Amino acid sequence: MPDYHDDLRFAHVLADAADATTMERFKALDLKVETKPDMTPVTEADKAAEELIRSHLHRGRPRDAVLGEEYGLQGTGPRRWVVDPIDGTKNYVRGVPVWATLISLMEAGEHGFQPVMGVVSAPALGRRWWAAKGAGAYTGRSLTSATRLHVSKVNEIANASFAYSSLSGWEERGRLDGFLDLTRDCWRTRGYGDFWPYMMVAEGAVDICAEPELSLWDMAANAIIVQEAGGVFTSLEGVTGPHGGNAAASNGLLHEEMLNYLRG
C-alpha cells in the first residue's frame, strides 16, 4: 500500500497557511462578502485561502491537479487535490466558529477518483482532524501530538445520536418524511451542520449523520477520515465514497438502517 505520509505532512503545511489567512479576517468588520450564482456567500477569505493553497501546491506538487470550490479544476493526471477553503462560510460570515478548511488528495483508480488522504482544520475551534489510507484517523495539534479516532459501537437506532444540517434540503428533495421518522426514532438529534458531524462520527461522539445536497469538496476529506476511523461514508443511495451529491456517514453498524429511512 502506498505511503501518504509526505502528502499528509504537506497538507498540514497547507492547512497552517490557510488557518492564518482565515483567522486574520474572521469577525473583521470590513469583511467583503459576495453572493455567488448559486446564491451562496463567498468572502475575500475564501478566495485568499484557496489562492494560497493553490500557490503552495503549484510549487510543491506541480504535477498534481487541483479542484477547488472557488476556482474549479486545474491540471490533469492521476492525483488530484480537492480544496474547500472555508466549509461553513455562512457561519464564518456571522462570527460562528464552526467552519473549517478541507484539504484532500484523491487518486484515480478502478472506480474513479477516491480520497486517499484528508485534513480538516477548524482554527476557530482549535481543532484539526486528519487521515491517510491504511494509516488510521487522528485528531490533535500536530502529527506528533495526536489521538487516534474510532467510531462508536452503538448498534441500535433507538440509542443513536443523529446529526444533520437543516430541514429545508430534505423537504426540497422529497425526503422529509423519512428524515423526520429517523429523528423521532433516534435517541438524540442535533443540527450541527457542515464538516463537524462527520468529525464527531469519526470521534465516536455522534453515531450517524447525513446531508441531502453536497459537492465533492464538501465530502472528500470527511470521507477518508470517517472511513479510516472505522466508519462508513456513502451517498444516500449507498454508493461508497464522496461522489453521490449527498452523504450519509455512520459507525457502520447503523448504516443500512439509516439509509432505509433516508432513501425517500
PDB file of C-alpha atoms in Angstrom:
ATOM      1  CA  MET A   1       0.000   0.000   0.000  1.00  0.00           C
ATOM      2  CA  PRO A   2       1.350   3.480  -0.868  1.00  0.00           C
ATOM      3  CA  ASP A   3       2.671   5.642   1.951  1.00  0.00           C
ATOM      4  CA  TYR A   4       0.984   9.066   2.065  1.00  0.00           C
ATOM      5  CA  HIS A   5       2.970  10.448   4.987  1.00  0.00           C
ATOM      6  CA  ASP A   6       4.745  13.106   2.893  1.00  0.00           C
ATOM      7  CA  ASP A   7       1.457  14.217   1.355  1.00  0.00           C
ATOM      8  CA  LEU A   8      -0.150  14.341   4.795  1.00  0.00           C
ATOM      9  CA  ARG A   9       2.705  16.371   6.192  1.00  0.00           C
ATOM     10  CA  PHE A  10       2.422  18.763   3.235  1.00  0.00           C
ATOM     11  CA  ALA A  11      -1.342  19.028   3.761  1.00  0.00           C
ATOM     12  CA  HIS A  12      -0.700  20.144   7.338  1.00  0.00           C
ATOM     13  CA  VAL A  13       1.547  22.900   5.989  1.00  0.00           C
ATOM     14  CA  LEU A  14      -1.253  23.942   3.625  1.00  0.00           C
ATOM     15  CA  ALA A  15      -3.749  23.921   6.494  1.00  0.00           C
ATOM     16  CA  ASP A  16      -1.435  26.035   8.674  1.00  0.00           C
ATOM     17  CA  ALA A  17      -1.194  28.642   5.908  1.00  0.00           C
ATOM     18  CA  ALA A  18      -4.946  28.631   5.332  1.00  0.00           C
ATOM     19  CA  ASP A  19      -5.667  28.923   9.059  1.00  0.00           C
ATOM     20  CA  ALA A  20      -3.529  32.038   9.324  1.00  0.00           C
ATOM     21  CA  THR A  21      -5.346  33.619   6.379  1.00  0.00           C
ATOM     22  CA  THR A  22      -8.878  32.780   7.505  1.00  0.00           C
ATOM     23  CA  MET A  23      -8.361  33.667  11.160  1.00  0.00           C
ATOM     24  CA  GLU A  24      -6.915  37.057  10.218  1.00  0.00           C
ATOM     25  CA  ARG A  25     -10.256  38.046   8.645  1.00  0.00           C
ATOM     26  CA  PHE A  26     -12.625  36.166  10.970  1.00  0.00           C
ATOM     27  CA  LYS A  27     -15.024  38.665  12.608  1.00  0.00           C
ATOM     28  CA  ALA A  28     -13.431  41.542  10.654  1.00  0.00           C
ATOM     29  CA  LEU A  29     -15.863  44.453  10.479  1.00  0.00           C
ATOM     30  CA  ASP A  30     -14.827  45.239   6.909  1.00  0.00           C
ATOM     31  CA  LEU A  31     -15.006  41.641   5.607  1.00  0.00           C
ATOM     32  CA  LYS A  32     -16.043  41.646   1.944  1.00  0.00           C
ATOM     33  CA  VAL A  33     -18.877  39.224   1.154  1.00  0.00           C
ATOM     34  CA  GLU A  34     -20.304  38.457  -2.291  1.00  0.00           C
ATOM     35  CA  THR A  35     -23.160  36.233  -3.477  1.00  0.00           C
ATOM     36  CA  LYS A  36     -22.309  33.509  -5.999  1.00  0.00           C
ATOM     37  CA  PRO A  37     -24.642  32.479  -8.842  1.00  0.00           C
ATOM     38  CA  ASP A  38     -25.965  29.620  -6.686  1.00  0.00           C
ATOM     39  CA  MET A  39     -26.952  32.259  -4.071  1.00  0.00           C
ATOM     40  CA  THR A  40     -24.387  31.061  -1.518  1.00  0.00           C
ATOM     41  CA  PRO A  41     -21.964  33.553   0.047  1.00  0.00           C
ATOM     42  CA  VAL A  42     -18.255  33.791  -0.662  1.00  0.00           C
ATOM     43  CA  THR A  43     -15.851  36.017   1.251  1.00  0.00           C
ATOM     44  CA  GLU A  44     -12.482  37.504   0.465  1.00  0.00           C
ATOM     45  CA  ALA A  45     -11.072  34.977   2.960  1.00  0.00           C
ATOM     46  CA  ASP A  46     -12.468  32.017   0.946  1.00  0.00           C
ATOM     47  CA  LYS A  47     -10.734  33.301  -2.157  1.00  0.00           C
ATOM     48  CA  ALA A  48      -7.475  34.224  -0.433  1.00  0.00           C
ATOM     49  CA  ALA A  49      -7.200  30.851   1.316  1.00  0.00           C
ATOM     50  CA  GLU A  50      -7.795  28.882  -1.880  1.00  0.00           C
ATOM     51  CA  GLU A  51      -5.356  31.044  -3.838  1.00  0.00           C
ATOM     52  CA  LEU A  52      -2.723  30.477  -1.148  1.00  0.00           C
ATOM     53  CA  ILE A  53      -3.253  26.701  -1.128  1.00  0.00           C
ATOM     54  CA  ARG A  54      -3.093  26.584  -4.927  1.00  0.00           C
ATOM     55  CA  SER A  55       0.140  28.571  -4.887  1.00  0.00           C
ATOM     56  CA  HIS A  56       1.736  26.141  -2.402  1.00  0.00           C
ATOM     57  CA  LEU A  57       0.527  23.153  -4.457  1.00  0.00           C
ATOM     58  CA  HIS A  58       1.860  24.647  -7.678  1.00  0.00           C
ATOM     59  CA  ARG A  59       5.315  24.864  -6.093  1.00  0.00           C
ATOM     60  CA  GLY A  60       5.258  21.698  -4.001  1.00  0.00           C
ATOM     61  CA  ARG A  61       3.165  19.329  -6.169  1.00  0.00           C
ATOM     62  CA  PRO A  62       3.414  20.790  -9.697  1.00  0.00           C
ATOM     63  CA  ARG A  63       2.341  17.568 -11.439  1.00  0.00           C
ATOM     64  CA  ASP A  64      -0.878  17.189  -9.436  1.00  0.00           C
ATOM     65  CA  ALA A  65      -4.269  18.589 -10.431  1.00  0.00           C
ATOM     66  CA  VAL A  66      -6.239  20.872  -8.099  1.00  0.00           C
ATOM     67  CA  LEU A  67     -10.015  21.152  -7.726  1.00  0.00           C
ATOM     68  CA  GLY A  68     -11.301  23.935  -5.505  1.00  0.00           C
ATOM     69  CA  GLU A  69     -14.704  25.366  -4.707  1.00  0.00           C
ATOM     70  CA  GLU A  70     -13.859  28.891  -5.802  1.00  0.00           C
ATOM     71  CA  TYR A  71     -11.617  28.381  -8.849  1.00  0.00           C
ATOM     72  CA  GLY A  72     -12.553  24.994 -10.298  1.00  0.00           C
ATOM     73  CA  LEU A  73     -10.265  22.339 -11.759  1.00  0.00           C
ATOM     74  CA  GLN A  74      -6.718  22.971 -12.949  1.00  0.00           C
ATOM     75  CA  GLY A  75      -4.443  20.276 -14.333  1.00  0.00           C
ATOM     76  CA  THR A  76      -4.828  16.611 -15.183  1.00  0.00           C
ATOM     77  CA  GLY A  77      -3.351  13.320 -14.071  1.00  0.00           C
ATOM     78  CA  PRO A  78      -3.967  10.506 -11.604  1.00  0.00           C
ATOM     79  CA  ARG A  79      -3.578  12.665  -8.466  1.00  0.00           C
ATOM     80  CA  ARG A  80      -5.980  15.466  -7.612  1.00  0.00           C
ATOM     81  CA  TRP A  81      -6.058  17.762  -4.584  1.00  0.00           C
ATOM     82  CA  VAL A  82      -9.570  18.832  -3.591  1.00  0.00           C
ATOM     83  CA  VAL A  83      -9.973  22.017  -1.553  1.00  0.00           C
ATOM     84  CA  ASP A  84     -12.822  23.745   0.252  1.00  0.00           C
ATOM     85  CA  PRO A  85     -11.148  26.888   1.629  1.00  0.00           C
ATOM     86  CA  ILE A  86     -13.944  27.605   4.123  1.00  0.00           C
ATOM     87  CA  ASP A  87     -16.563  24.932   4.707  1.00  0.00           C
ATOM     88  CA  GLY A  88     -19.251  26.773   6.660  1.00  0.00           C
ATOM     89  CA  THR A  89     -18.979  30.202   5.032  1.00  0.00           C
ATOM     90  CA  LYS A  90     -22.370  31.295   6.418  1.00  0.00           C
ATOM     91  CA  ASN A  91     -21.068  30.575   9.924  1.00  0.00           C
ATOM     92  CA  TYR A  92     -17.838  32.412   9.115  1.00  0.00           C
ATOM     93  CA  VAL A  93     -19.748  35.484   7.951  1.00  0.00           C
ATOM     94  CA  ARG A  94     -21.882  35.578  11.106  1.00  0.00           C
ATOM     95  CA  GLY A  95     -18.993  35.026  13.521  1.00  0.00           C
ATOM     96  CA  VAL A  96     -19.956  31.445  14.413  1.00  0.00           C
ATOM     97  CA  PRO A  97     -16.695  29.494  14.978  1.00  0.00           C
ATOM     98  CA  VAL A  98     -17.902  26.270  13.310  1.00  0.00           C
ATOM     99  CA  TRP A  99     -16.090  26.386   9.954  1.00  0.00           C
ATOM    100  CA  ALA A 100     -13.040  24.647   8.550  1.00  0.00           C
ATOM    101  CA  THR A 101     -10.637  24.321   5.664  1.00  0.00           C
ATOM    102  CA  LEU A 102     -10.973  20.922   3.968  1.00  0.00           C
ATOM    103  CA  ILE A 103      -7.994  19.527   2.027  1.00  0.00           C
ATOM    104  CA  SER A 104      -7.899  16.086   0.470  1.00  0.00           C
ATOM    105  CA  LEU A 105      -5.845  14.138  -2.016  1.00  0.00           C
ATOM    106  CA  MET A 106      -7.679  11.871  -4.428  1.00  0.00           C
ATOM    107  CA  GLU A 107      -6.158   9.256  -6.705  1.00  0.00           C
ATOM    108  CA  ALA A 108      -7.556   7.675  -9.843  1.00  0.00           C
ATOM    109  CA  GLY A 109      -8.431   4.008  -9.540  1.00  0.00           C
ATOM    110  CA  GLU A 110     -10.704   1.289 -10.803  1.00  0.00           C
ATOM    111  CA  HIS A 111     -13.794   3.135  -9.505  1.00  0.00           C
ATOM    112  CA  GLY A 112     -12.711   6.663 -10.440  1.00  0.00           C
ATOM    113  CA  PHE A 113     -11.063   9.174  -8.143  1.00  0.00           C
ATOM    114  CA  GLN A 114     -11.210   8.261  -4.454  1.00  0.00           C
ATOM    115  CA  PRO A 115      -9.788  10.117  -1.427  1.00  0.00           C
ATOM    116  CA  VAL A 116      -6.577   8.684  -0.017  1.00  0.00           C
ATOM    117  CA  MET A 117      -5.684  11.479   2.416  1.00  0.00           C
ATOM    118  CA  GLY A 118      -7.582  14.287   4.118  1.00  0.00           C
ATOM    119  CA  VAL A 119      -7.148  17.123   6.591  1.00  0.00           C
ATOM    120  CA  VAL A 120      -9.945  19.127   8.217  1.00  0.00           C
ATOM    121  CA  SER A 121      -8.723  22.186  10.103  1.00  0.00           C
ATOM    122  CA  ALA A 122     -11.083  24.294  12.244  1.00  0.00           C
ATOM    123  CA  PRO A 123      -8.856  27.025  13.717  1.00  0.00           C
ATOM    124  CA  ALA A 124     -11.610  28.992  15.461  1.00  0.00           C
ATOM    125  CA  LEU A 125     -12.450  25.804  17.390  1.00  0.00           C
ATOM    126  CA  GLY A 126      -8.772  24.983  17.935  1.00  0.00           C
ATOM    127  CA  ARG A 127      -9.318  21.560  16.325  1.00  0.00           C
ATOM    128  CA  ARG A 128      -7.805  19.554  13.468  1.00  0.00           C
ATOM    129  CA  TRP A 129      -8.511  16.059  12.149  1.00  0.00           C
ATOM    130  CA  TRP A 130      -6.713  14.003   9.505  1.00  0.00           C
ATOM    131  CA  ALA A 131      -6.341  10.579   7.944  1.00  0.00           C
ATOM    132  CA  ALA A 132      -4.459   8.695   5.244  1.00  0.00           C
ATOM    133  CA  LYS A 133      -5.461   5.462   3.551  1.00  0.00           C
ATOM    134  CA  GLY A 134      -4.413   2.468   5.622  1.00  0.00           C
ATOM    135  CA  ALA A 135      -2.905   4.649   8.366  1.00  0.00           C
ATOM    136  CA  GLY A 136      -5.907   5.470  10.551  1.00  0.00           C
ATOM    137  CA  ALA A 137      -7.587   8.746  11.502  1.00  0.00           C
ATOM    138  CA  TYR A 138      -6.354  11.193  14.132  1.00  0.00           C
ATOM    139  CA  THR A 139      -7.054  14.470  15.874  1.00  0.00           C
ATOM    140  CA  GLY A 140      -4.626  16.760  17.636  1.00  0.00           C
ATOM    141  CA  ARG A 141      -2.374  19.761  17.354  1.00  0.00           C
ATOM    142  CA  SER A 142       0.204  18.117  15.090  1.00  0.00           C
ATOM    143  CA  LEU A 143       1.271  14.852  13.511  1.00  0.00           C
ATOM    144  CA  THR A 144       3.415  14.095  16.555  1.00  0.00           C
ATOM    145  CA  SER A 145       0.795  15.105  19.136  1.00  0.00           C
ATOM    146  CA  ALA A 146      -2.345  13.245  18.166  1.00  0.00           C
ATOM    147  CA  THR A 147      -5.063  10.880  19.345  1.00  0.00           C
ATOM    148  CA  ARG A 148      -6.323   8.074  17.131  1.00  0.00           C
ATOM    149  CA  LEU A 149     -10.026   8.204  16.254  1.00  0.00           C
ATOM    150  CA  HIS A 150     -12.529   5.361  16.462  1.00  0.00           C
ATOM    151  CA  VAL A 151     -16.240   5.367  15.651  1.00  0.00           C
ATOM    152  CA  SER A 152     -18.798   4.362  18.264  1.00  0.00           C
ATOM    153  CA  LYS A 153     -20.177   0.887  18.878  1.00  0.00           C
ATOM    154  CA  VAL A 154     -23.824   1.921  19.222  1.00  0.00           C
ATOM    155  CA  ASN A 155     -25.843  -0.677  17.318  1.00  0.00           C
ATOM    156  CA  GLU A 156     -29.462   0.429  17.705  1.00  0.00           C
ATOM    157  CA  ILE A 157     -31.161   3.480  16.170  1.00  0.00           C
ATOM    158  CA  ALA A 158     -33.056   3.970  19.443  1.00  0.00           C
ATOM    159  CA  ASN A 159     -29.717   4.621  21.154  1.00  0.00           C
ATOM    160  CA  ALA A 160     -28.155   6.660  18.362  1.00  0.00           C
ATOM    161  CA  SER A 161     -27.178  10.322  18.206  1.00  0.00           C
ATOM    162  CA  PHE A 162     -28.038  11.763  14.749  1.00  0.00           C
ATOM    163  CA  ALA A 163     -26.534  14.987  13.371  1.00  0.00           C
ATOM    164  CA  TYR A 164     -27.883  16.871  10.364  1.00  0.00           C
ATOM    165  CA  SER A 165     -27.608  20.289   8.715  1.00  0.00           C
ATOM    166  CA  SER A 166     -31.141  21.596   8.164  1.00  0.00           C
ATOM    167  CA  LEU A 167     -34.733  20.578   7.422  1.00  0.00           C
ATOM    168  CA  SER A 168     -35.241  22.531   4.187  1.00  0.00           C
ATOM    169  CA  GLY A 169     -32.943  20.450   1.997  1.00  0.00           C
ATOM    170  CA  TRP A 170     -34.729  17.227   2.907  1.00  0.00           C
ATOM    171  CA  GLU A 171     -38.097  18.765   2.121  1.00  0.00           C
ATOM    172  CA  GLU A 172     -36.928  20.155  -1.228  1.00  0.00           C
ATOM    173  CA  ARG A 173     -35.818  16.669  -2.304  1.00  0.00           C
ATOM    174  CA  GLY A 174     -38.920  14.824  -1.180  1.00  0.00           C
ATOM    175  CA  ARG A 175     -37.148  13.006   1.651  1.00  0.00           C
ATOM    176  CA  LEU A 176     -38.583  14.901   4.618  1.00  0.00           C
ATOM    177  CA  ASP A 177     -40.933  12.174   5.865  1.00  0.00           C
ATOM    178  CA  GLY A 178     -38.172   9.577   6.182  1.00  0.00           C
ATOM    179  CA  PHE A 179     -35.863  12.145   7.736  1.00  0.00           C
ATOM    180  CA  LEU A 180     -38.460  13.059  10.375  1.00  0.00           C
ATOM    181  CA  ASP A 181     -39.152   9.396  11.099  1.00  0.00           C
ATOM    182  CA  LEU A 182     -35.434   8.901  11.735  1.00  0.00           C
ATOM    183  CA  THR A 183     -35.280  11.894  14.083  1.00  0.00           C
ATOM    184  CA  ARG A 184     -38.247  10.527  16.047  1.00  0.00           C
ATOM    185  CA  ASP A 185     -36.720   7.071  16.397  1.00  0.00           C
ATOM    186  CA  CYS A 186     -33.242   8.224  17.428  1.00  0.00           C
ATOM    187  CA  TRP A 187     -32.157   8.821  20.995  1.00  0.00           C
ATOM    188  CA  ARG A 188     -30.860  12.331  20.223  1.00  0.00           C
ATOM    189  CA  THR A 189     -30.694  14.762  17.300  1.00  0.00           C
ATOM    190  CA  ARG A 190     -28.579  17.880  16.806  1.00  0.00           C
ATOM    191  CA  GLY A 191     -28.253  20.235  13.818  1.00  0.00           C
ATOM    192  CA  TYR A 192     -24.504  20.817  13.871  1.00  0.00           C
ATOM    193  CA  GLY A 193     -24.046  21.067  10.088  1.00  0.00           C
ATOM    194  CA  ASP A 194     -21.110  21.296   7.675  1.00  0.00           C
ATOM    195  CA  PHE A 195     -17.915  19.301   8.419  1.00  0.00           C
ATOM    196  CA  TRP A 196     -18.449  18.917  12.158  1.00  0.00           C
ATOM    197  CA  PRO A 197     -20.907  15.998  12.346  1.00  0.00           C
ATOM    198  CA  TYR A 198     -18.598  13.855  10.187  1.00  0.00           C
ATOM    199  CA  MET A 199     -15.704  14.562  12.523  1.00  0.00           C
ATOM    200  CA  MET A 200     -17.878  13.649  15.500  1.00  0.00           C
ATOM    201  CA  VAL A 201     -18.868  10.388  13.808  1.00  0.00           C
ATOM    202  CA  ALA A 202     -15.145   9.675  13.402  1.00  0.00           C
ATOM    203  CA  GLU A 203     -14.589  10.515  17.080  1.00  0.00           C
ATOM    204  CA  GLY A 204     -17.456   8.312  18.239  1.00  0.00           C
ATOM    205  CA  ALA A 205     -19.347  11.281  19.734  1.00  0.00           C
ATOM    206  CA  VAL A 206     -22.116  11.030  17.116  1.00  0.00           C
ATOM    207  CA  ASP A 207     -23.294   7.765  15.577  1.00  0.00           C
ATOM    208  CA  ILE A 208     -24.931   8.800  12.276  1.00  0.00           C
ATOM    209  CA  CYS A 209     -25.157  11.920  10.123  1.00  0.00           C
ATOM    210  CA  ALA A 210     -26.455  12.806   6.672  1.00  0.00           C
ATOM    211  CA  GLU A 211     -26.937  15.716   4.268  1.00  0.00           C
ATOM    212  CA  PRO A 212     -29.173  15.808   1.166  1.00  0.00           C
ATOM    213  CA  GLU A 213     -27.060  18.009  -1.124  1.00  0.00           C
ATOM    214  CA  LEU A 214     -23.275  18.422  -1.202  1.00  0.00           C
ATOM    215  CA  SER A 215     -20.368  18.973  -3.589  1.00  0.00           C
ATOM    216  CA  LEU A 216     -17.225  16.862  -3.855  1.00  0.00           C
ATOM    217  CA  TRP A 217     -15.095  19.402  -1.978  1.00  0.00           C
ATOM    218  CA  ASP A 218     -17.578  19.249   0.924  1.00  0.00           C
ATOM    219  CA  MET A 219     -17.087  15.498   1.278  1.00  0.00           C
ATOM    220  CA  ALA A 220     -13.703  14.194   0.116  1.00  0.00           C
ATOM    221  CA  ALA A 221     -11.687  14.961   3.267  1.00  0.00           C
ATOM    222  CA  ASN A 222     -14.581  13.976   5.542  1.00  0.00           C
ATOM    223  CA  ALA A 223     -14.997  10.644   3.749  1.00  0.00           C
ATOM    224  CA  ILE A 224     -11.449   9.367   4.249  1.00  0.00           C
ATOM    225  CA  ILE A 225     -11.420  10.475   7.906  1.00  0.00           C
ATOM    226  CA  VAL A 226     -14.689   8.661   8.672  1.00  0.00           C
ATOM    227  CA  GLN A 227     -13.543   5.550   6.810  1.00  0.00           C
ATOM    228  CA  GLU A 228     -10.142   5.409   8.491  1.00  0.00           C
ATOM    229  CA  ALA A 229     -11.830   5.790  11.886  1.00  0.00           C
ATOM    230  CA  GLY A 230     -13.696   2.563  11.134  1.00  0.00           C
ATOM    231  CA  GLY A 231     -16.895   4.123   9.851  1.00  0.00           C
ATOM    232  CA  VAL A 232     -18.820   4.092   6.573  1.00  0.00           C
ATOM    233  CA  PHE A 233     -19.300   7.022   4.174  1.00  0.00           C
ATOM    234  CA  THR A 234     -21.707   6.683   1.231  1.00  0.00           C
ATOM    235  CA  SER A 235     -24.311   8.529  -0.772  1.00  0.00           C
ATOM    236  CA  LEU A 236     -27.932   8.271   0.325  1.00  0.00           C
ATOM    237  CA  GLU A 237     -28.244   5.546  -2.302  1.00  0.00           C
ATOM    238  CA  GLY A 238     -25.496   3.568  -0.573  1.00  0.00           C
ATOM    239  CA  VAL A 239     -22.650   4.136  -3.049  1.00  0.00           C
ATOM    240  CA  THR A 240     -19.319   4.261  -1.220  1.00  0.00           C
ATOM    241  CA  GLY A 241     -17.333   7.485  -1.436  1.00  0.00           C
ATOM    242  CA  PRO A 242     -17.952  11.217  -1.920  1.00  0.00           C
ATOM    243  CA  HIS A 243     -19.369  11.312  -5.454  1.00  0.00           C
ATOM    244  CA  GLY A 244     -23.128  10.996  -4.920  1.00  0.00           C
ATOM    245  CA  GLY A 245     -24.058  14.654  -4.473  1.00  0.00           C
ATOM    246  CA  ASN A 246     -25.192  13.876  -0.919  1.00  0.00           C
ATOM    247  CA  ALA A 247     -23.801  11.990   2.051  1.00  0.00           C
ATOM    248  CA  ALA A 248     -24.504   9.541   4.843  1.00  0.00           C
ATOM    249  CA  ALA A 249     -21.880   8.650   7.418  1.00  0.00           C
ATOM    250  CA  SER A 250     -22.067   6.277  10.338  1.00  0.00           C
ATOM    251  CA  ASN A 251     -20.227   3.920  12.628  1.00  0.00           C
ATOM    252  CA  GLY A 252     -21.093   1.173  10.121  1.00  0.00           C
ATOM    253  CA  LEU A 253     -23.363  -0.742  12.470  1.00  0.00           C
ATOM    254  CA  LEU A 254     -26.300   1.584  11.788  1.00  0.00           C
ATOM    255  CA  HIS A 255     -25.647   2.470   8.166  1.00  0.00           C
ATOM    256  CA  GLU A 256     -28.173   0.367   6.269  1.00  0.00           C
ATOM    257  CA  GLU A 257     -30.914   1.134   8.742  1.00  0.00           C
ATOM    258  CA  MET A 258     -30.223   4.874   8.422  1.00  0.00           C
ATOM    259  CA  LEU A 259     -30.308   4.670   4.629  1.00  0.00           C
ATOM    260  CA  ASN A 260     -33.652   2.857   4.734  1.00  0.00           C
ATOM    261  CA  TYR A 261     -35.137   5.901   6.430  1.00  0.00           C
ATOM    262  CA  LEU A 262     -33.499   8.460   4.128  1.00  0.00           C
ATOM    263  CA  ARG A 263     -33.819   6.964   0.651  1.00  0.00           C
ATOM    264  CA  GLY A 264     -37.192   8.688   0.253  1.00  0.00           C
TER     265      GLY A 264
END
